[in-house]
Structure formats: C-alpha cells, structure tokens
XYZ file of C-alpha atoms in Angstrom:
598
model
C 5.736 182.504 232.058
C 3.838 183.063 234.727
C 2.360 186.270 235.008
C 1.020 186.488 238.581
C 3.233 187.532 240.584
C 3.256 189.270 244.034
C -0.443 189.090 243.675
C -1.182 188.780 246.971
C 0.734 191.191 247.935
C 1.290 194.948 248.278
C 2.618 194.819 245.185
C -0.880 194.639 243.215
C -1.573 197.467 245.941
C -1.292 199.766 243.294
C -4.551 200.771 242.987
C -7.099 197.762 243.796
C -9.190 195.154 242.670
C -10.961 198.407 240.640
C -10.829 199.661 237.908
C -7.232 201.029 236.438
C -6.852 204.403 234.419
C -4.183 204.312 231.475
C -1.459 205.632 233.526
C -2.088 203.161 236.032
C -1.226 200.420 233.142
C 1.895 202.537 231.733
C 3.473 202.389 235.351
C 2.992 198.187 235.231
C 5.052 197.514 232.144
C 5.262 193.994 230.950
C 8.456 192.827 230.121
C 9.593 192.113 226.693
C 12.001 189.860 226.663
C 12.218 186.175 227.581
C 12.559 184.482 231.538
C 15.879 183.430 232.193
C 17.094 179.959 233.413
C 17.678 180.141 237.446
C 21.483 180.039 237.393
C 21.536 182.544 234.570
C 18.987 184.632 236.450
C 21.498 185.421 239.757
C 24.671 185.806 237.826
C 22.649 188.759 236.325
C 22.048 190.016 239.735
C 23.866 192.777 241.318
C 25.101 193.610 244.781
C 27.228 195.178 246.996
C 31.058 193.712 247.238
C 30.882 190.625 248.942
C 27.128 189.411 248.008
C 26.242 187.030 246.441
C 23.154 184.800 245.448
C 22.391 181.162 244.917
C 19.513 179.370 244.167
C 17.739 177.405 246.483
C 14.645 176.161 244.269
C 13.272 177.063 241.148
C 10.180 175.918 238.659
C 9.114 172.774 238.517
C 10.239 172.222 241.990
C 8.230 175.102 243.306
C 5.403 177.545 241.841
C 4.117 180.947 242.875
C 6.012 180.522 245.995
C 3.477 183.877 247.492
C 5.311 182.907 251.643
C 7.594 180.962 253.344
C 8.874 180.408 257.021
C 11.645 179.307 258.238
C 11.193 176.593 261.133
C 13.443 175.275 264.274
C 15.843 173.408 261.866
C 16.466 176.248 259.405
C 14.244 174.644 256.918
C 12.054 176.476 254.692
C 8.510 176.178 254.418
C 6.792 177.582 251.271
C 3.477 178.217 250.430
C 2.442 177.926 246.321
C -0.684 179.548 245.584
C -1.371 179.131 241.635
C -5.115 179.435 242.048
C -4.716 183.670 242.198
C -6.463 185.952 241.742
C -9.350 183.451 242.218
C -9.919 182.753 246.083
C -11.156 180.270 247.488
C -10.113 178.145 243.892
C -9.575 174.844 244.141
C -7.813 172.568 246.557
C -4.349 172.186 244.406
C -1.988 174.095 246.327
C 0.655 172.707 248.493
C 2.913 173.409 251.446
C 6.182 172.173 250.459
C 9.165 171.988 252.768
C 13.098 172.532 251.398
C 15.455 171.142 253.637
C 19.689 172.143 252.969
C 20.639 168.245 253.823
C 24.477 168.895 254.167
C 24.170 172.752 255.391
C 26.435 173.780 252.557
C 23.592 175.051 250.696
C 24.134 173.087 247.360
C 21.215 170.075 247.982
C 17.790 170.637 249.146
C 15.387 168.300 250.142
C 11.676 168.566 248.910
C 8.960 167.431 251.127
C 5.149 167.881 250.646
C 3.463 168.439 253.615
C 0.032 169.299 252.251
C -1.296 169.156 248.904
C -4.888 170.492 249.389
C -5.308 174.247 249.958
C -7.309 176.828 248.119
C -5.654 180.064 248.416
C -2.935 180.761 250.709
C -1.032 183.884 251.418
C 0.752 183.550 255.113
C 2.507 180.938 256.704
C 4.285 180.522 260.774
C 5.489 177.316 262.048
C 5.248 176.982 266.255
C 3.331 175.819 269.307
C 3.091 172.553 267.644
C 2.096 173.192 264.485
C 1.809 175.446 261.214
C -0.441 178.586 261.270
C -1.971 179.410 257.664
C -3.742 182.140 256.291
C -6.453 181.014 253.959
C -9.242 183.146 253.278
C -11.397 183.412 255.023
C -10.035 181.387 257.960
C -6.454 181.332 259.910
C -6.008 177.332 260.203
C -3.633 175.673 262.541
C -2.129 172.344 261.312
C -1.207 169.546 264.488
C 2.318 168.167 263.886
C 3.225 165.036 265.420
C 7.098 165.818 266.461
C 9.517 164.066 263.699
C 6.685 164.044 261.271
C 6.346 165.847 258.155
C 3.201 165.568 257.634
C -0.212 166.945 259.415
C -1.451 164.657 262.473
C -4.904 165.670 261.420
C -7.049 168.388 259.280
C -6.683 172.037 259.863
C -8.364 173.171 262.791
C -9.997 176.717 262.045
C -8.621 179.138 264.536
C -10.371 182.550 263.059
C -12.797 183.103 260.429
C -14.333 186.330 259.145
C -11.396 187.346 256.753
C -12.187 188.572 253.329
C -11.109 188.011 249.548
C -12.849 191.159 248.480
C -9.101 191.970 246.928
C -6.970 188.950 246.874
C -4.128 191.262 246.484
C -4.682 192.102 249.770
C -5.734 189.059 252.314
C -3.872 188.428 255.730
C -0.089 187.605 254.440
C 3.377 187.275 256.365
C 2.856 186.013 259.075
C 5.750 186.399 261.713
C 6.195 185.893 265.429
C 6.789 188.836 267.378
C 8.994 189.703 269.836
C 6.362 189.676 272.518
C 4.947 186.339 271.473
C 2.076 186.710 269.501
C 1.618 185.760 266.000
C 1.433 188.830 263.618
C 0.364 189.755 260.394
C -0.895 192.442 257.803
C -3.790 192.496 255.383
C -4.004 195.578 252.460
C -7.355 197.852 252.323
C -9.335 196.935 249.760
C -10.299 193.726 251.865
C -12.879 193.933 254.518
C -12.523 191.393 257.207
C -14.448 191.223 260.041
C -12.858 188.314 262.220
C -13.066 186.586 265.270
C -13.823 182.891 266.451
C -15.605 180.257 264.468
C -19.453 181.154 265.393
C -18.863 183.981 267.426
C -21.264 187.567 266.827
C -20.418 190.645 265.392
C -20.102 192.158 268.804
C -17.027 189.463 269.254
C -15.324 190.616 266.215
C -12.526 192.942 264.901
C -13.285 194.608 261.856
C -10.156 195.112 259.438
C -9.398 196.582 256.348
C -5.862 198.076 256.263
C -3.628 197.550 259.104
C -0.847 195.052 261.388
C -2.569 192.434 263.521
C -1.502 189.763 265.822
C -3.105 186.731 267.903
C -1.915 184.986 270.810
C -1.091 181.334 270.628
C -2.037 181.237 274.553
C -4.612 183.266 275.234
C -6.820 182.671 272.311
C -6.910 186.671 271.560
C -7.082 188.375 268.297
C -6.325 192.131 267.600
C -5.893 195.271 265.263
C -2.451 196.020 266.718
C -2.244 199.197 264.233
C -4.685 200.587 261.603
C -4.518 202.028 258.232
C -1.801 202.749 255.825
C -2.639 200.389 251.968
C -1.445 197.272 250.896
C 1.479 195.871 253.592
C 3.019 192.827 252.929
C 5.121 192.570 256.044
C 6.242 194.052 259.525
C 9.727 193.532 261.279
C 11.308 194.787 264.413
C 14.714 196.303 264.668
C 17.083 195.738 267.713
C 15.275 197.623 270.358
C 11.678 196.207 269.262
C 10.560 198.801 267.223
C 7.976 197.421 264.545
C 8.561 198.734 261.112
C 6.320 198.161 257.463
C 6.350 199.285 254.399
C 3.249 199.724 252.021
C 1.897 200.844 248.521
C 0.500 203.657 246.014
C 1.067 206.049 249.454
C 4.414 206.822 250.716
C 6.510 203.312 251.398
C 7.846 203.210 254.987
C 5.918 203.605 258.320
C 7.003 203.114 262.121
C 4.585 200.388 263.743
C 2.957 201.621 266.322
C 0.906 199.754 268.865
C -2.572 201.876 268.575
C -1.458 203.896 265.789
C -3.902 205.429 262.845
C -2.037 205.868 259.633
C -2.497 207.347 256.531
C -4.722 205.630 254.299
C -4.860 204.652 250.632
C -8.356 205.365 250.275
C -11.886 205.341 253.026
C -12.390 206.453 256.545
C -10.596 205.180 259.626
C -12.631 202.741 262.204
C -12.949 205.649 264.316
C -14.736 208.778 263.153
C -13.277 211.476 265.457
C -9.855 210.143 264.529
C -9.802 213.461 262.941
C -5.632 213.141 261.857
C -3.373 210.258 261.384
C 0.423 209.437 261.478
C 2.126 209.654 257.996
C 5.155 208.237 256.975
C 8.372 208.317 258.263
C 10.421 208.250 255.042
C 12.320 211.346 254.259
C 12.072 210.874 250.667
C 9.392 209.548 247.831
C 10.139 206.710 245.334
C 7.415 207.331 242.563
C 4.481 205.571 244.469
C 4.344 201.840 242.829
C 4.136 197.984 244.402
C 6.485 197.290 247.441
C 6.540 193.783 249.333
C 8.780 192.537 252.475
C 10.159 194.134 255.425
C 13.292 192.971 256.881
C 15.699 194.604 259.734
C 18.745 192.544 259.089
C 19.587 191.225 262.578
C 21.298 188.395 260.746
C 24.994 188.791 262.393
C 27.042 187.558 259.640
C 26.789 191.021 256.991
C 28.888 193.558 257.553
C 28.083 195.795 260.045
C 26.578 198.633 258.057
C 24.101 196.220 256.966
C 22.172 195.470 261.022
C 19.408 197.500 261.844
C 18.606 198.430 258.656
C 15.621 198.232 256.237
C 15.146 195.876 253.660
C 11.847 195.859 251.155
C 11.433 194.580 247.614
C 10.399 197.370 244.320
C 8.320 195.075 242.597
C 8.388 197.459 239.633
C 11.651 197.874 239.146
C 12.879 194.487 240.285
C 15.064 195.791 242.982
C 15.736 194.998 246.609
C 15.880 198.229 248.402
C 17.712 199.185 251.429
C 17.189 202.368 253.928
C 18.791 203.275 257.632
C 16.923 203.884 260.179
C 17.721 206.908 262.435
C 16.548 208.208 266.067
C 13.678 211.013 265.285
C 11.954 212.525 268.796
C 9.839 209.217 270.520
C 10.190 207.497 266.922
C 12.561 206.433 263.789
C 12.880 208.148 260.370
C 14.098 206.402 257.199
C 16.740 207.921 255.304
C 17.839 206.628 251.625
C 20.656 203.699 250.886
C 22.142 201.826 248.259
C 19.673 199.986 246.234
C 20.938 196.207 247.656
C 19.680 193.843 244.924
C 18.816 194.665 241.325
C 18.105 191.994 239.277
C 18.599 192.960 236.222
C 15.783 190.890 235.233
C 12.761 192.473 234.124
C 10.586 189.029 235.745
C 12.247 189.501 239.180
C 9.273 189.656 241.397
C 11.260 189.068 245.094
C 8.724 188.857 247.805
C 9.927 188.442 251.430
C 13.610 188.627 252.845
C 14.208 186.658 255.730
C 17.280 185.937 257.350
C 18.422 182.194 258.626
C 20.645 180.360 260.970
C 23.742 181.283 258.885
C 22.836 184.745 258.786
C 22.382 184.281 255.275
C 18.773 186.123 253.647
C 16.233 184.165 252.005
C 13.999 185.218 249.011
C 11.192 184.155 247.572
C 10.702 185.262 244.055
C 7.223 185.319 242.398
C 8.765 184.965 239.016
C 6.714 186.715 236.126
C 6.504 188.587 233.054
C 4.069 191.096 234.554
C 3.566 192.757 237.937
C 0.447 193.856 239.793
C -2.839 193.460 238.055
C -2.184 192.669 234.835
C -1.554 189.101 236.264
C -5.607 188.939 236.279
C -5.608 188.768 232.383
C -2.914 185.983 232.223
C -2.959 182.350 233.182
C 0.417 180.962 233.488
C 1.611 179.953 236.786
C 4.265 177.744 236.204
C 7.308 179.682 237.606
C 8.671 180.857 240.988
C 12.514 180.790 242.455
C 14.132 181.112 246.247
C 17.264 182.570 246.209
C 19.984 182.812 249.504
C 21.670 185.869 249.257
C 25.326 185.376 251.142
C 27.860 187.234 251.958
C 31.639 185.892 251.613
C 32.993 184.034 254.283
C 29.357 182.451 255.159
C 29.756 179.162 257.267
C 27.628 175.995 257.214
C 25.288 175.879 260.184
C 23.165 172.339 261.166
C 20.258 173.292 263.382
C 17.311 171.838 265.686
C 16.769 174.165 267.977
C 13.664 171.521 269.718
C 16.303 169.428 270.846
C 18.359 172.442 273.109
C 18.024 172.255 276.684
C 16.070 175.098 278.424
C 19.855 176.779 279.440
C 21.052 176.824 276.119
C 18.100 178.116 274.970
C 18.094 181.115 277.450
C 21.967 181.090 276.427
C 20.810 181.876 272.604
C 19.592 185.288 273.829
C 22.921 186.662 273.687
C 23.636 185.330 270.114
C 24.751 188.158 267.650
C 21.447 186.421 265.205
C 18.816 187.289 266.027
C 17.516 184.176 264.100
C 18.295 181.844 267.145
C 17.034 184.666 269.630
C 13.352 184.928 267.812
C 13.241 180.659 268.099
C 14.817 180.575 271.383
C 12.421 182.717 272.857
C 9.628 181.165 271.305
C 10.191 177.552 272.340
C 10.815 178.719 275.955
C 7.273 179.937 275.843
C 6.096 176.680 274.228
C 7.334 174.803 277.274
C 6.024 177.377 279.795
C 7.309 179.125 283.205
C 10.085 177.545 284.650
C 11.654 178.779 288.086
C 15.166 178.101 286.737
C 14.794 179.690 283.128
C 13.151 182.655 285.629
C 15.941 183.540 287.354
C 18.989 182.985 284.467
C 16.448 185.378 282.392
C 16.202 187.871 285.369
C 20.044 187.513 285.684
C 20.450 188.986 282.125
C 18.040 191.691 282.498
C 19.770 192.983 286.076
C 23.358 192.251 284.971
C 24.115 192.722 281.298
C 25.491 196.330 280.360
C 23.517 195.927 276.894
C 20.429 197.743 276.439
C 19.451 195.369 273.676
C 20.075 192.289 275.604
C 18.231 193.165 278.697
C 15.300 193.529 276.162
C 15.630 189.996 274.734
C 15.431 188.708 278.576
C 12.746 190.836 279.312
C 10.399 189.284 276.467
C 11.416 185.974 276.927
C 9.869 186.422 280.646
C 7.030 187.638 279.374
C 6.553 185.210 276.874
C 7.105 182.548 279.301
C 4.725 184.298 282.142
C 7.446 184.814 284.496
C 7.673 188.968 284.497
C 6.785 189.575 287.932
C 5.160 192.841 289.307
C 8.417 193.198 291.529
C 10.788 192.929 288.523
C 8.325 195.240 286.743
C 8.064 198.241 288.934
C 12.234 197.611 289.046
C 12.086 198.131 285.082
C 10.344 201.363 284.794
C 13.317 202.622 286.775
C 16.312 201.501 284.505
C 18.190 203.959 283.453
C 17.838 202.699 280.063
C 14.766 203.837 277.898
C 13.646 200.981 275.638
C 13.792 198.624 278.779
C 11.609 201.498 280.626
C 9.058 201.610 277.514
C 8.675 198.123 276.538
C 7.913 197.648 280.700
C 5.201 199.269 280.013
C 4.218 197.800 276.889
C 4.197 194.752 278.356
C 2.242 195.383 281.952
C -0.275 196.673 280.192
C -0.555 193.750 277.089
C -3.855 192.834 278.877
C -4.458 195.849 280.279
C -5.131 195.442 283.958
C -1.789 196.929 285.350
C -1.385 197.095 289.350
C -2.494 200.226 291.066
C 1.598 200.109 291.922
C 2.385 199.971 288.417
C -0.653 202.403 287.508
C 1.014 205.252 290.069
C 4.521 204.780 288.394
C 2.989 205.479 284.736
C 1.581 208.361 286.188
C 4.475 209.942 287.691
C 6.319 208.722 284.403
C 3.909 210.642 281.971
C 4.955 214.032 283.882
C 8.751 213.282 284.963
C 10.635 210.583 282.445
C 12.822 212.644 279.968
C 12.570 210.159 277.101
C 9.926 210.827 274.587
C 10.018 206.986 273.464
C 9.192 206.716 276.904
C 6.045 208.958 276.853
C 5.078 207.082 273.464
C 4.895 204.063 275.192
C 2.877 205.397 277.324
C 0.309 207.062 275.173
C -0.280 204.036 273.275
C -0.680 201.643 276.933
C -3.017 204.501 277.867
C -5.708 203.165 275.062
C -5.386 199.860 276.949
C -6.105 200.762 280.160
C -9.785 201.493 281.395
C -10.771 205.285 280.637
C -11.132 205.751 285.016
C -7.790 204.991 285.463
C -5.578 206.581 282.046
C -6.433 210.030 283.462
C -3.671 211.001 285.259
C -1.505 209.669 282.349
C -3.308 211.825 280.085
C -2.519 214.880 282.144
C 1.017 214.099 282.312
C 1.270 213.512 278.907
C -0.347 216.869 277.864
C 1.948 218.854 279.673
C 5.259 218.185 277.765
C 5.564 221.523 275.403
C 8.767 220.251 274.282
C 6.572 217.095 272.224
C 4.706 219.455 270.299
C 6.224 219.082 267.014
C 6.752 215.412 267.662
C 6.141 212.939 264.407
C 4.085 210.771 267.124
C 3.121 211.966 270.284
C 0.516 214.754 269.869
C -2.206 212.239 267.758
C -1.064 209.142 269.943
C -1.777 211.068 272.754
C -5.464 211.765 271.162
C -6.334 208.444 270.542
C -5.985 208.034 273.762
C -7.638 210.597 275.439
C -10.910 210.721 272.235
C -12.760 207.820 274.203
C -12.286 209.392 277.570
C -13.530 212.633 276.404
C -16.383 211.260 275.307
C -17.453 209.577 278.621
C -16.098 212.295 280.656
C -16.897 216.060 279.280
C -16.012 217.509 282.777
C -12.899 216.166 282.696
C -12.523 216.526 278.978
C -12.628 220.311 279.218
C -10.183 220.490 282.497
C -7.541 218.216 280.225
C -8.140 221.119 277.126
C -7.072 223.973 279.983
C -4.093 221.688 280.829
C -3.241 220.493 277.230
C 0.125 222.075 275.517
C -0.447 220.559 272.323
C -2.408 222.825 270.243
C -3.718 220.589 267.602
C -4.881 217.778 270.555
C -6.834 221.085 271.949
C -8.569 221.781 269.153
C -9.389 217.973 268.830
C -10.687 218.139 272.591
C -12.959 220.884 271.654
C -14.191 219.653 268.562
C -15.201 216.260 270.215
C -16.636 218.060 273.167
C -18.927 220.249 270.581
C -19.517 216.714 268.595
C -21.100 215.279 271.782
C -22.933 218.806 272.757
C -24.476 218.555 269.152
C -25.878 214.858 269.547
C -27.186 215.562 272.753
C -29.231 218.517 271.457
C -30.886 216.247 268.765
C-alpha cells in the first residue's frame, strides 16, 4: 500500500533528495509482509501497563495524513498530501476535519474543509483562521466563526520557501509559548522567505533550522539554525524548546540564536567557527526520526510529564527519553521504548496531546520508509490513532465560548492542552485591564515556578507585561521566571535603559547559568552599542567554561560586535575566561586585519 510515508519529514532525512549508496538502501528495508486492517494493526501494538490505542481514522477516510492540529474544540485537523514527492502537484489534496461527536472517542465526524491544495506539510489553526505550509508560500485561510469552511481563498502570508527536497519543506507547525507561530524545515531545502514582493534584502534565508512568525506583528524569523531534517519542536514545563532530527545525532535543546551541528554545508555565518551538538547522552544508529512531544498532557502517570516523545520511523517505534538539568541547559538520557508497533508499515508521525490528556498520532502508513517512497506510487493508506491511558474521561470542549476569567483560570490546569489555547485566545482578543491584573496576581502570588511562567506569557502575549512588572521579574528568586524576563523584554529588541542596566549587572552577579544563557542569546538582539557590558559580564564566569552552551552562545553574540568594534574586541579577549571564545576573538580580529590589508 502506500509507500510514501513520512516523506515530508525527517524521516526521508536520511540522506537527501541525492543520490543513495547501497548501505543507505540496506538501512531502509521494505517490509515483506502484508498491511494490516486498522483494528488488527493496534492490538499488535505494544505499551507500557495501562496504554492503550484506538483508532481514530483510517484509509479511505483519510490518506497520507503528513500533519494535523488540534483546534479550540479538541477537533483534529489533518492535512493529506498524496501528491509527494512531487511539489507543487496538483490541486487534489484536502484539509479534512475529525470531530469525536459524543467525546467517548468511538464516532468521528468527517468534514472537508478544503479540497484544493498542492502539497502541504504544516498545519495551525488561530487568530481566525488556519495557517498552512505549502511550498513555496505560508497561506492563511479566513474562517467565518461556526463555519467549516474557508470565508474566502488563501491569503499568502510568506513566500520564498523551497521544494528543492520535499522531504524537507516547512512542517509542524505549532504555537509557542510566547505567541508566535513556529515551525522547522530540513537542510536540503533552500528557502529564502519573506513577504509577497518584498527584496532579497527583506528576506531570511533558511536551510536547516526552527522558525517562527508573529500573527501580530507581521514578523518572520530564523529562531535557531542548523541541525538536518526536524520534523517538530516542543517546550517542556519551564519553556525550554526541544527537537529532534536525522542521519546526525537525534535530540537537540532549542535555543533562541543557537548554531547547531549540521548534516551537511556551511552555517549562514562564516566566522561561526563551532556549533552546539547534541544533547543526547547516547546514539541510536543514525536513521529517520519525526515528532517531538513533552507530554504536558496531565492524565499519564506521572513518570510520563516532562518527558520526550519522538517517532523511529525505521523501526516503527515511538521512543521516549527524560530530560535532566545539565549546567544553563537539558541533557537527554535513555527510556523505555513507549510504542512499538509491531508492524513493519507503522510510519507514526507527530504525537500531540488533547483535551483528555489523551496523545494523538498520525500514521503515514506504508510498506517503505524514506526514499524509496520516490519509486512507488500508492498512496492510498494513512491511520490516526489515540493512545490512552486507563481511567481516561470524556471531555466536550469550545474553548471560544469561555469568558476572559475562565480563560486566565485555565492557566493553572494540570494540561497543558487548555493552557497553550487559553493563552492564545487571550491574545486573540487583546489587552484587557482586568485579564492584566488576575494575570499579574498569578505571577506575584503563586508559589509555582511553572505557573508564574504561564502568567507571565500570557501578558506578553496579550501586550500587558509592563516595564514595572519587568524590572520586578529579573529579581524573582526563581530562575526560569528571571530568564524568560529577559527573553521576553528583549523579543523586539529595544529593552529600556532600566532594563538594559539590570542585564548588565545580571551578566556579572546572577548565580544561575540558565540565567546567563538567556542572556547571551538576548545579547544577539540587542544593538551591538549597547550588549557590551553584557558581554563583559558574561566573559567573566570561569565556572561556565565547560558549559554544553554558554561559551559559543556567548560568541555569537559578541562575533558581530567584534567586527564593528576591534578596540573593544581586543579589551573583551584580555577580559574573556573562556579559552575557546578567546581564540575565536583573535581569530576574527586577524580575519578583519587580513581584509583590511587587501
């Protein structure tokens, strides 16, 4: 049946759209025996005691189901791309929604809300309508409310995105905890996007990396760079962004301004000199991974939150890994394998994790992973599974029709599910003196680090963080509420001179290296005058050294500031503790001596 599978995604990562060496075909078997029936198919599944799966569609009812979303209502919205690996292809594909019309999750509603698209690979429902990736444009579909259908043609929001690999294009789209819309795209695609018309000099060049764009403010950017073929980015409990990727090592810590590791070519920036590498503890052999999922769910067992789910498209598994403190960052560390199928077709794509606390899963379905899907043309199969655990209850949603208090209210739920929507309708319907102050009341007044966190991006989302509660941030005696402060003042990068004095004094006194991570990645954002004195500060904590993070984030940070200050460049090399960000410092510095001699 169907051979394609994960095209789109990480999963054909495995080498690119060239050309594959013999090995390369011996580690993509194709499976010899026959696709099971959809029942049959998760009895053969195995979990952990207590799981259990149930299927929520299968073929005909749904096709190469390459992304879904999950909207205000808890219903599903799935993207079917049978036109891979050809992009654009022709306009066949639809966007069909599956509603659970009793909650009990036995009968599903099927609803086509577009039947027209080319190629498809990402998919976000909010701020009134439905964001899809399409090579080579993001397109924003109106919605009339209590229609399921668009109120008009896509509007083009970007263009400039490539197809050059169409295992690689912009996919998974998910809304962040700041507000913006984010996504990944693999490396063997070169994009170069902006707005419809506008120059090269208005564009953002991409070709590995985690992006996001602002519903708001119109803005589009590379949020991190490098790394292969992504399919995905989540963000655990305290808001750290996590990814996993292919062919290279799997797992890698998201950092805003980061340069990773990469599959293959140079970084955007030529004196990057070093990157980040992963922050796995351990190998798999290097194959085709898709999804990333911190369960934040609430209903799994405990030893299940804050942890790290990704599919092993090769060996039709659902993997699982903890995440552990490591310096300013995270480290993976090895768990049960969650999910094997026991099905040598099982091609799972995305988890995601509804208003039951329940996981969703779309399954590509096929006989073959990777590229060998090129050389077949059946597209005829594709599953989504729920994966419960025991004791599950029904849950009826529409979050549109909560009042602002409940909304704020659904910041404290133990799912994160009505958190993420909660937060993102507020900012829908804008600043709002009483949502202000109930939000400011849970950042000054709850005991839980977490929860001060969800208040403190819901007033940013909603353009309510003020200076004043700001400056009163950076002094909690809590450090993920001190670092994403500064994540935050500086999203646009024009921090007060008030803030600006506090980073300062932060980058030489705050204990936390999370903290001073923060801060080296704000410092790329703020204009090379003023991200001095950070720079110094930064520089003078020995004790960071050997830090996963910290010595190249400072770098990237202080590379462009070099460059348009050598004076100052050579009195932050006499400061600098960090002996590899020294020898970076003086190898720019001789890099710029050199041009100017020519």
């Amino acid at each position: 049946m169907k051979v394609g599978a994960l095209f789109v995604f990480a999963l054909c990562c495995i080498v690119s759209a060239r050309a594959e060496s013999p090995l390369e075909d011996k580690r993509r078997p194709v499976a010899t025996t026959q696709s099971l029936p959809p029942e049959e198919a998760v009895k053969k599944m195995a979990f952990p005691p207590g799981f259990g799966a149930q299927v929520v569609a299968a073929e005909p009812d749904i096709v190469q189901p390459v992304a879904y979303t999950i909207d205000d209502r808890g219903r599903l919205w799935v993207i079917q791309n049978t036109n891979y690996p050809v992009c654009p292809g022709k306009p066949v594909d639809d966007i069909i929604i599956f509603e659970d019309t009793t909650g009990e999750g036995k009968t599903y509603k099927r609803t086509v809300f577009y039947d027209k698209l080319t190629f498809a690979t990402g998919i976000a429902v909010g701020y009134g309508g439905v964001w899809v990736g399409a090579p080579p444009n993001l397109l924003f579909f109106p919605l009339r409310d209590g229609e399921d259908h668009p109120a008009g043609e896509p509007q083009i929001v970007l263009d400039g995105w490539g197809a050059d690999d169409t295992h690689e294009t912009l996919n998974d789209f998910t809304w962040g905890p700041d507000g913006w819309l984010y996504g990944t795209q693999g490396i063997y695609t070169l994009s170069n996007v902006g707005r419809p018309g506008a120059p090269a000099s208005e564009r953002q060049k991409v070709d590995a990396g985690v992006w996001r764009y602002h519903p708001v403010k119109k803005t589009f950017e590379l949020y991190a760079e490098g790394a292969s073929n992504q399919w995905g980015v989540d963000w655990n409990d305290r808001g750290e962004a996590f990814f996993e990727a292919c062919v290279i090592p799997h797992v890698w810590q998201c950092i805003q301004g980061a340069r990773y590791q990469r599959q293959s070519g140079p970084h955007l920036n030529p004196f990057t000199y070093d990157d980040i590498k992963t922050i796995g503890g351990f190998e798999y052999e290097k194959r085709a991974y898709c999804g990333a999922m911190i369960y934040l769910g609430g209903q799994w067992p405990a030893e299940w939150r804050d942890t790290f789910f990704f599919h092993d498209i090769h060996m039709n598994k659902m993997r699982n890994e903890k995440l552990v403190r490591d310096g300013s960052g995270m480290k993976s560390q090895r768990n049960v394998d969650f999910l094997v199928a026991n099905d040598p077709w099982y091609r799972g794509l995305s988890p995601q994790y509804g208003p039951d606390g329940s996981v969703f899963v779309n399954d590509w379905y096929d006989r073959v992973p990777c590229h060998q899907q090129r050389d077949f043309t059946d597209r005829t199969n594709g599953r989504l599974y729920k994966i419960v655990h025991e004791g599950v209850q029904p849950v009826k949603v529409d979050l549109q029709k909560a009042s602002d208090a409940e909304l704020v209210q659904m910041q404290l739920n133990p799912n994160d599910w009505f958190v993420r929507h909660a937060r993102r309708i507020l900012q829908e319907r804008g600043p709002k003196p009483e949502v202000q102050t109930a939000l400011e009341t849970i950042l000054r007044e709850n005991p839980d680090e977490t929860r001060k966190l969800r208040a403190l991006w819901a007033l940013h989302g909603i353009q309510s963080f003020t200076e004043t509660a700001a400056l009163e941030s950076l002094k909690s005696p809590l450090e993920y509420v001190r670092a994403w402060t500064i994540q935050l003042v500086c999203e646009d990068g024009n921090p007060s001179d008030a803030e600006l004095a506090e980073f300062a004094r932060m980058s030489k006194e705050d204990p936390s290296p999370v903290v001073r991570l923060y801060l080296a990645s704000a410092a790329q954002r703020i204009a090379i005058a003023k991200r001095w004195p950070i720079l110094q500060g930064l520089a003078s904590h020995a004790e960071d050294v050997n830090d996963h993070n910290l010595p190249l984030m400072l770098w990237y940070a202080a590379e462009p500031a070099v460059a348009a200050d050598i004076v100052k460049g050579a009195e932050l090399l006499g400061q600098c503790k960090f002996p590899k960000v020294q020898e970076f410092i003086s190898r720019r510095i001789a890099a710029l001596a050199s041009a100017s001699a020519k």
